[in-house]
């Protein structure tokens, strides 16, 4: 009769251990995401802000724990938005972009979603650096604002 009690005790101890390990892993992932957003993404956005201000553009930067965006305004009109989104896939942190630009009526619409170009051709945050974000932003900005 004691076998099932031992079995139950072992099972519940294992559950508690697994729960603690999962919580610790989740905290590590969240910390890595915050670090990437602050050290790579926001630093890139701040560098872009400095340069755009020299060219009389208003720049707004917004961020949350797994997302950051930069909005460029020209003459008080929204000209371009570039977002970096962080997601988790099988325990790996991935970064992707969303690019918005105005339609004929001046309303922002989603233009491009996808990978941030980098030498490793990877979405893993460990492969994406500040200069990759800046270069990808500039490519998208030039495409979206080019006179046609």
mmCIF file of C-alpha atoms in Angstrom:
data_model
loop_
_atom_site.group_PDB
_atom_site.id
_atom_site.type_symbol
_atom_site.label_atom_id
_atom_site.label_comp_id
_atom_site.label_asym_id
_atom_site.label_seq_id
_atom_site.Cartn_x
_atom_site.Cartn_y
_atom_site.Cartn_z
ATOM 1 C CA UNK A 1 0.000 0.000 0.000
ATOM 2 C CA UNK A 2 2.925 2.353 0.643
ATOM 3 C CA UNK A 3 4.159 2.054 -2.972
ATOM 4 C CA UNK A 4 1.533 4.373 -4.367
ATOM 5 C CA UNK A 5 2.246 6.920 -1.646
ATOM 6 C CA UNK A 6 5.937 6.896 -2.507
ATOM 7 C CA UNK A 7 5.075 7.103 -6.191
ATOM 8 C CA UNK A 8 2.814 10.100 -5.564
ATOM 9 C CA UNK A 9 5.436 11.845 -3.448
ATOM 10 C CA UNK A 10 8.137 11.347 -6.090
ATOM 11 C CA UNK A 11 5.792 12.600 -8.805
ATOM 12 C CA UNK A 12 4.803 15.752 -6.895
ATOM 13 C CA UNK A 13 8.430 16.566 -6.031
ATOM 14 C CA UNK A 14 9.351 16.180 -9.703
ATOM 15 C CA UNK A 15 6.473 18.474 -10.712
ATOM 16 C CA UNK A 16 7.644 21.124 -8.267
ATOM 17 C CA UNK A 17 11.217 20.869 -9.569
ATOM 18 C CA UNK A 18 10.056 21.106 -13.200
ATOM 19 C CA UNK A 19 7.869 24.108 -12.423
ATOM 20 C CA UNK A 20 10.810 25.877 -10.768
ATOM 21 C CA UNK A 21 13.085 25.110 -13.747
ATOM 22 C CA UNK A 22 10.476 26.337 -16.236
ATOM 23 C CA UNK A 23 10.014 29.555 -14.284
ATOM 24 C CA UNK A 24 13.780 30.117 -14.188
ATOM 25 C CA UNK A 25 14.095 29.457 -17.945
ATOM 26 C CA UNK A 26 11.219 31.856 -18.676
ATOM 27 C CA UNK A 27 12.903 34.572 -16.594
ATOM 28 C CA UNK A 28 16.197 34.029 -18.461
ATOM 29 C CA UNK A 29 14.432 34.314 -21.830
ATOM 30 C CA UNK A 30 12.614 37.492 -20.777
ATOM 31 C CA UNK A 31 15.880 39.000 -19.537
ATOM 32 C CA UNK A 32 17.614 38.182 -22.841
ATOM 33 C CA UNK A 33 14.736 39.760 -24.792
ATOM 34 C CA UNK A 34 14.864 42.951 -22.693
ATOM 35 C CA UNK A 35 18.639 43.113 -23.076
ATOM 36 C CA UNK A 36 18.398 42.754 -26.874
ATOM 37 C CA UNK A 37 15.705 45.438 -27.111
ATOM 38 C CA UNK A 38 17.709 47.876 -24.980
ATOM 39 C CA UNK A 39 21.257 47.193 -26.198
ATOM 40 C CA UNK A 40 20.670 46.588 -29.899
ATOM 41 C CA UNK A 41 17.253 47.868 -30.991
ATOM 42 C CA UNK A 42 16.822 51.023 -28.903
ATOM 43 C CA UNK A 43 20.478 51.987 -29.350
ATOM 44 C CA UNK A 44 20.014 51.702 -33.126
ATOM 45 C CA UNK A 45 16.803 53.739 -32.949
ATOM 46 C CA UNK A 46 18.510 56.466 -30.887
ATOM 47 C CA UNK A 47 21.322 56.705 -33.449
ATOM 48 C CA UNK A 48 18.712 57.008 -36.200
ATOM 49 C CA UNK A 49 16.845 59.681 -34.216
ATOM 50 C CA UNK A 50 19.971 61.847 -33.996
ATOM 51 C CA UNK A 51 20.531 61.717 -37.745
ATOM 52 C CA UNK A 52 16.890 62.282 -38.703
ATOM 53 C CA UNK A 53 16.689 65.333 -36.431
ATOM 54 C CA UNK A 54 19.538 66.861 -38.436
ATOM 55 C CA UNK A 55 17.257 66.572 -41.461
ATOM 56 C CA UNK A 56 14.237 68.183 -39.781
ATOM 57 C CA UNK A 57 12.298 64.976 -39.147
ATOM 58 C CA UNK A 58 10.395 64.309 -35.947
ATOM 59 C CA UNK A 59 11.151 60.924 -34.442
ATOM 60 C CA UNK A 60 9.187 59.000 -31.822
ATOM 61 C CA UNK A 61 10.450 55.814 -30.209
ATOM 62 C CA UNK A 62 8.259 53.452 -28.215
ATOM 63 C CA UNK A 63 9.034 50.108 -26.625
ATOM 64 C CA UNK A 64 7.721 47.334 -24.456
ATOM 65 C CA UNK A 65 9.444 44.203 -23.151
ATOM 66 C CA UNK A 66 9.288 42.327 -26.470
ATOM 67 C CA UNK A 67 8.715 45.074 -29.016
ATOM 68 C CA UNK A 68 10.122 48.439 -30.115
ATOM 69 C CA UNK A 69 9.098 50.890 -32.824
ATOM 70 C CA UNK A 70 10.415 54.049 -34.410
ATOM 71 C CA UNK A 71 8.089 56.529 -36.122
ATOM 72 C CA UNK A 72 9.422 59.119 -38.565
ATOM 73 C CA UNK A 73 7.350 62.248 -39.234
ATOM 74 C CA UNK A 74 7.916 64.801 -41.961
ATOM 75 C CA UNK A 75 6.064 68.116 -41.644
ATOM 76 C CA UNK A 76 3.925 66.634 -38.846
ATOM 77 C CA UNK A 77 2.749 63.785 -41.121
ATOM 78 C CA UNK A 78 3.609 60.173 -40.409
ATOM 79 C CA UNK A 79 6.114 59.123 -43.025
ATOM 80 C CA UNK A 80 7.368 55.717 -41.886
ATOM 81 C CA UNK A 81 7.206 53.208 -39.001
ATOM 82 C CA UNK A 82 9.673 50.389 -38.365
ATOM 83 C CA UNK A 83 8.948 47.837 -35.635
ATOM 84 C CA UNK A 84 11.091 45.081 -34.189
ATOM 85 C CA UNK A 85 9.146 42.230 -32.592
ATOM 86 C CA UNK A 86 10.602 39.512 -30.368
ATOM 87 C CA UNK A 87 9.011 36.047 -30.289
ATOM 88 C CA UNK A 88 9.930 32.719 -28.723
ATOM 89 C CA UNK A 89 10.097 29.573 -30.848
ATOM 90 C CA UNK A 90 11.195 26.314 -29.203
ATOM 91 C CA UNK A 91 13.045 28.291 -26.541
ATOM 92 C CA UNK A 92 14.869 30.472 -29.080
ATOM 93 C CA UNK A 93 14.372 34.230 -29.218
ATOM 94 C CA UNK A 94 13.642 35.466 -32.726
ATOM 95 C CA UNK A 95 13.476 39.043 -34.006
ATOM 96 C CA UNK A 96 11.374 40.136 -36.954
ATOM 97 C CA UNK A 97 10.361 43.464 -38.451
ATOM 98 C CA UNK A 98 7.149 45.124 -39.525
ATOM 99 C CA UNK A 99 7.314 48.187 -41.768
ATOM 100 C CA UNK A 100 4.450 50.652 -42.212
ATOM 101 C CA UNK A 101 4.184 53.530 -44.659
ATOM 102 C CA UNK A 102 1.364 55.872 -45.710
ATOM 103 C CA UNK A 103 -1.068 55.025 -48.466
ATOM 104 C CA UNK A 104 -2.490 57.622 -50.895
ATOM 105 C CA UNK A 105 -4.775 58.973 -48.143
ATOM 106 C CA UNK A 106 -1.927 59.361 -45.659
ATOM 107 C CA UNK A 107 -2.972 56.430 -43.440
ATOM 108 C CA UNK A 108 -0.228 54.057 -42.376
ATOM 109 C CA UNK A 109 -0.487 50.548 -43.792
ATOM 110 C CA UNK A 110 1.596 47.440 -43.306
ATOM 111 C CA UNK A 111 4.076 47.179 -46.135
ATOM 112 C CA UNK A 112 6.592 44.510 -45.178
ATOM 113 C CA UNK A 113 6.951 41.884 -42.478
ATOM 114 C CA UNK A 114 9.852 39.514 -42.109
ATOM 115 C CA UNK A 115 13.463 38.953 -41.313
ATOM 116 C CA UNK A 116 15.903 41.697 -40.346
ATOM 117 C CA UNK A 117 18.727 41.318 -42.856
ATOM 118 C CA UNK A 118 22.028 40.270 -41.287
ATOM 119 C CA UNK A 119 25.167 38.392 -42.408
ATOM 120 C CA UNK A 120 24.029 35.111 -40.792
ATOM 121 C CA UNK A 121 20.625 35.365 -42.542
ATOM 122 C CA UNK A 122 19.073 34.385 -39.214
ATOM 123 C CA UNK A 123 16.164 35.540 -37.091
ATOM 124 C CA UNK A 124 17.951 34.546 -33.856
ATOM 125 C CA UNK A 125 18.617 37.639 -31.748
ATOM 126 C CA UNK A 126 22.220 36.567 -31.170
ATOM 127 C CA UNK A 127 22.926 37.100 -34.876
ATOM 128 C CA UNK A 128 21.298 40.546 -35.154
ATOM 129 C CA UNK A 129 23.367 43.567 -34.173
ATOM 130 C CA UNK A 130 22.709 47.293 -33.951
ATOM 131 C CA UNK A 131 24.275 48.003 -37.361
ATOM 132 C CA UNK A 132 22.117 45.263 -38.957
ATOM 133 C CA UNK A 133 18.985 46.971 -37.636
ATOM 134 C CA UNK A 134 20.149 50.377 -38.894
ATOM 135 C CA UNK A 135 21.016 49.021 -42.357
ATOM 136 C CA UNK A 136 17.734 47.124 -42.644
ATOM 137 C CA UNK A 137 15.814 50.200 -41.475
ATOM 138 C CA UNK A 138 17.542 52.399 -44.065
ATOM 139 C CA UNK A 139 16.833 49.955 -46.900
ATOM 140 C CA UNK A 140 13.152 49.828 -45.955
ATOM 141 C CA UNK A 141 12.953 53.605 -45.419
ATOM 142 C CA UNK A 142 14.496 54.375 -48.810
ATOM 143 C CA UNK A 143 12.180 51.891 -50.544
ATOM 144 C CA UNK A 144 9.100 53.311 -48.825
ATOM 145 C CA UNK A 145 9.884 57.001 -49.340
ATOM 146 C CA UNK A 146 11.491 56.922 -52.777
ATOM 147 C CA UNK A 147 9.798 59.348 -55.184
ATOM 148 C CA UNK A 148 7.949 57.471 -57.871
#
